[in-house]
């Protein structure tokens, strides 16, 4: 099965930027849509952004639209999340996932282990 590994998280200040990467193993990364989710303790995992298997149809949660950009490079088996103008409420563990596309996101089939993003206020 596919394995996903997130990287790029860290501790930043309000207004800073981070670029998260999700590297996938396996031969079929290009055949799946991809998405980013985030989660904080005590709360349900929250959808952040998704992208089709071709790199089109980017879709964002209202809380991050116009600040975050999702992209992918199928030749490198990698999906990215560029996060600009970070806010304290963006703090959380960010997970990448792949799976079939659905309306408003994806149906996750594979998950990474997550990378911590902490935004100080």
PDB file of C-alpha atoms in Angstrom:
ATOM      1  CA  UNK A   1       0.000   0.000   0.000  1.00  0.00           C
ATOM      2  CA  UNK A   2       0.994   3.612  -0.410  1.00  0.00           C
ATOM      3  CA  UNK A   3       3.065   5.289   2.299  1.00  0.00           C
ATOM      4  CA  UNK A   4       2.970   9.042   2.879  1.00  0.00           C
ATOM      5  CA  UNK A   5       5.522  11.103   4.802  1.00  0.00           C
ATOM      6  CA  UNK A   6       4.893  14.728   5.726  1.00  0.00           C
ATOM      7  CA  UNK A   7       7.641  17.244   6.409  1.00  0.00           C
ATOM      8  CA  UNK A   8       8.129  20.984   6.712  1.00  0.00           C
ATOM      9  CA  UNK A   9       6.267  21.756   9.911  1.00  0.00           C
ATOM     10  CA  UNK A  10       7.709  23.876  12.665  1.00  0.00           C
ATOM     11  CA  UNK A  11       7.267  26.738  15.095  1.00  0.00           C
ATOM     12  CA  UNK A  12       6.569  30.104  13.489  1.00  0.00           C
ATOM     13  CA  UNK A  13       5.023  33.438  14.343  1.00  0.00           C
ATOM     14  CA  UNK A  14       1.772  34.958  13.173  1.00  0.00           C
ATOM     15  CA  UNK A  15       2.149  36.180   9.596  1.00  0.00           C
ATOM     16  CA  UNK A  16       4.967  33.789   8.717  1.00  0.00           C
ATOM     17  CA  UNK A  17       4.927  31.185   5.955  1.00  0.00           C
ATOM     18  CA  UNK A  18       5.611  27.466   5.814  1.00  0.00           C
ATOM     19  CA  UNK A  19       5.741  24.974   2.976  1.00  0.00           C
ATOM     20  CA  UNK A  20       4.673  21.446   3.837  1.00  0.00           C
ATOM     21  CA  UNK A  21       5.632  18.478   1.688  1.00  0.00           C
ATOM     22  CA  UNK A  22       4.143  15.010   1.501  1.00  0.00           C
ATOM     23  CA  UNK A  23       6.284  12.396  -0.186  1.00  0.00           C
ATOM     24  CA  UNK A  24       4.555   9.255  -1.405  1.00  0.00           C
ATOM     25  CA  UNK A  25       5.958   5.830  -2.085  1.00  0.00           C
ATOM     26  CA  UNK A  26       4.558   3.438  -4.629  1.00  0.00           C
ATOM     27  CA  UNK A  27       3.652   3.535  -8.285  1.00  0.00           C
ATOM     28  CA  UNK A  28       0.087   4.821  -8.117  1.00  0.00           C
ATOM     29  CA  UNK A  29       0.342   8.203  -6.428  1.00  0.00           C
ATOM     30  CA  UNK A  30      -0.523   9.850  -9.734  1.00  0.00           C
ATOM     31  CA  UNK A  31      -3.855   8.004  -9.860  1.00  0.00           C
ATOM     32  CA  UNK A  32      -5.264   9.461  -6.619  1.00  0.00           C
ATOM     33  CA  UNK A  33      -6.529  12.807  -5.555  1.00  0.00           C
ATOM     34  CA  UNK A  34      -4.698  14.248  -2.552  1.00  0.00           C
ATOM     35  CA  UNK A  35      -5.632  16.392   0.402  1.00  0.00           C
ATOM     36  CA  UNK A  36      -4.369  18.008   3.564  1.00  0.00           C
ATOM     37  CA  UNK A  37      -6.151  17.793   6.911  1.00  0.00           C
ATOM     38  CA  UNK A  38      -5.289  19.182  10.319  1.00  0.00           C
ATOM     39  CA  UNK A  39      -6.188  18.288  13.874  1.00  0.00           C
ATOM     40  CA  UNK A  40      -5.766  19.664  17.375  1.00  0.00           C
ATOM     41  CA  UNK A  41      -6.305  17.689  20.605  1.00  0.00           C
ATOM     42  CA  UNK A  42      -9.955  17.294  21.496  1.00  0.00           C
ATOM     43  CA  UNK A  43     -11.221  18.297  18.075  1.00  0.00           C
ATOM     44  CA  UNK A  44     -12.233  16.388  14.986  1.00  0.00           C
ATOM     45  CA  UNK A  45      -9.812  16.227  12.104  1.00  0.00           C
ATOM     46  CA  UNK A  46     -10.509  19.150   9.783  1.00  0.00           C
ATOM     47  CA  UNK A  47     -10.308  19.293   6.007  1.00  0.00           C
ATOM     48  CA  UNK A  48      -7.892  21.927   4.716  1.00  0.00           C
ATOM     49  CA  UNK A  49      -7.380  21.521   0.972  1.00  0.00           C
ATOM     50  CA  UNK A  50      -7.578  18.993  -1.844  1.00  0.00           C
ATOM     51  CA  UNK A  51      -6.305  18.577  -5.384  1.00  0.00           C
ATOM     52  CA  UNK A  52      -7.150  16.204  -8.206  1.00  0.00           C
ATOM     53  CA  UNK A  53      -4.833  13.467  -9.422  1.00  0.00           C
ATOM     54  CA  UNK A  54      -3.858  15.639 -12.396  1.00  0.00           C
ATOM     55  CA  UNK A  55      -3.086  18.691 -10.262  1.00  0.00           C
ATOM     56  CA  UNK A  56      -6.264  20.518 -11.157  1.00  0.00           C
ATOM     57  CA  UNK A  57      -9.407  21.414  -9.230  1.00  0.00           C
ATOM     58  CA  UNK A  58      -7.820  22.821  -6.065  1.00  0.00           C
ATOM     59  CA  UNK A  59     -10.350  23.187  -3.281  1.00  0.00           C
ATOM     60  CA  UNK A  60      -9.937  24.901   0.087  1.00  0.00           C
ATOM     61  CA  UNK A  61     -11.691  25.211   3.381  1.00  0.00           C
ATOM     62  CA  UNK A  62     -13.055  28.695   3.938  1.00  0.00           C
ATOM     63  CA  UNK A  63     -10.685  29.196   6.862  1.00  0.00           C
ATOM     64  CA  UNK A  64      -7.581  28.932   4.654  1.00  0.00           C
ATOM     65  CA  UNK A  65      -8.674  30.075   1.210  1.00  0.00           C
ATOM     66  CA  UNK A  66      -6.548  32.899  -0.247  1.00  0.00           C
ATOM     67  CA  UNK A  67      -3.770  32.051   2.231  1.00  0.00           C
ATOM     68  CA  UNK A  68      -2.909  28.415   1.455  1.00  0.00           C
ATOM     69  CA  UNK A  69      -2.042  26.857  -1.898  1.00  0.00           C
ATOM     70  CA  UNK A  70      -2.061  23.140  -2.609  1.00  0.00           C
ATOM     71  CA  UNK A  71      -0.048  21.713  -5.490  1.00  0.00           C
ATOM     72  CA  UNK A  72       1.518  18.456  -6.587  1.00  0.00           C
ATOM     73  CA  UNK A  73       4.384  17.165  -8.666  1.00  0.00           C
ATOM     74  CA  UNK A  74       3.561  13.680  -9.867  1.00  0.00           C
ATOM     75  CA  UNK A  75       7.061  13.205 -11.286  1.00  0.00           C
ATOM     76  CA  UNK A  76       8.363  13.546  -7.715  1.00  0.00           C
ATOM     77  CA  UNK A  77       5.444  11.731  -6.060  1.00  0.00           C
ATOM     78  CA  UNK A  78       4.950  14.755  -3.837  1.00  0.00           C
ATOM     79  CA  UNK A  79       2.090  17.021  -2.805  1.00  0.00           C
ATOM     80  CA  UNK A  80       2.717  20.431  -1.244  1.00  0.00           C
ATOM     81  CA  UNK A  81       0.880  22.895   0.925  1.00  0.00           C
ATOM     82  CA  UNK A  82       2.164  26.450   0.804  1.00  0.00           C
ATOM     83  CA  UNK A  83       0.865  28.281   3.866  1.00  0.00           C
ATOM     84  CA  UNK A  84       1.113  32.065   3.950  1.00  0.00           C
ATOM     85  CA  UNK A  85      -0.019  34.622   6.515  1.00  0.00           C
ATOM     86  CA  UNK A  86      -0.261  31.984   9.201  1.00  0.00           C
ATOM     87  CA  UNK A  87      -2.547  32.575  12.150  1.00  0.00           C
ATOM     88  CA  UNK A  88      -2.639  31.077  15.626  1.00  0.00           C
ATOM     89  CA  UNK A  89      -5.745  29.118  14.699  1.00  0.00           C
ATOM     90  CA  UNK A  90      -3.740  27.325  11.995  1.00  0.00           C
ATOM     91  CA  UNK A  91      -1.862  25.471  14.727  1.00  0.00           C
ATOM     92  CA  UNK A  92      -2.263  21.713  14.579  1.00  0.00           C
ATOM     93  CA  UNK A  93      -0.914  18.463  13.274  1.00  0.00           C
ATOM     94  CA  UNK A  94      -1.140  18.467   9.494  1.00  0.00           C
ATOM     95  CA  UNK A  95      -1.804  15.206   7.698  1.00  0.00           C
ATOM     96  CA  UNK A  96      -1.697  14.437   4.018  1.00  0.00           C
ATOM     97  CA  UNK A  97      -3.960  11.830   2.509  1.00  0.00           C
ATOM     98  CA  UNK A  98      -4.706  10.279  -0.846  1.00  0.00           C
ATOM     99  CA  UNK A  99      -7.815   8.620  -2.172  1.00  0.00           C
ATOM    100  CA  UNK A 100     -10.665   8.845  -4.643  1.00  0.00           C
ATOM    101  CA  UNK A 101     -12.113  12.251  -5.265  1.00  0.00           C
ATOM    102  CA  UNK A 102     -15.503  13.209  -3.869  1.00  0.00           C
ATOM    103  CA  UNK A 103     -17.530  16.386  -3.888  1.00  0.00           C
ATOM    104  CA  UNK A 104     -15.804  18.827  -1.580  1.00  0.00           C
ATOM    105  CA  UNK A 105     -12.655  16.777  -1.005  1.00  0.00           C
ATOM    106  CA  UNK A 106     -11.566  13.162  -1.100  1.00  0.00           C
ATOM    107  CA  UNK A 107     -12.407   9.837   0.465  1.00  0.00           C
ATOM    108  CA  UNK A 108      -9.071   9.133   2.218  1.00  0.00           C
ATOM    109  CA  UNK A 109      -7.542   5.749   1.562  1.00  0.00           C
ATOM    110  CA  UNK A 110      -3.986   6.399   2.795  1.00  0.00           C
ATOM    111  CA  UNK A 111      -2.733   8.718   5.542  1.00  0.00           C
ATOM    112  CA  UNK A 112       0.610  10.081   6.591  1.00  0.00           C
ATOM    113  CA  UNK A 113       1.735  10.324  10.220  1.00  0.00           C
ATOM    114  CA  UNK A 114       1.474  14.101  10.378  1.00  0.00           C
ATOM    115  CA  UNK A 115       3.750  17.071  10.905  1.00  0.00           C
ATOM    116  CA  UNK A 116       3.300  19.627  13.683  1.00  0.00           C
ATOM    117  CA  UNK A 117       2.654  23.260  12.819  1.00  0.00           C
ATOM    118  CA  UNK A 118       2.667  25.717  15.707  1.00  0.00           C
ATOM    119  CA  UNK A 119       1.899  29.392  15.150  1.00  0.00           C
ATOM    120  CA  UNK A 120       2.583  31.678  18.081  1.00  0.00           C
ATOM    121  CA  UNK A 121       0.316  34.642  18.704  1.00  0.00           C
TER     122      UNK A 121
END
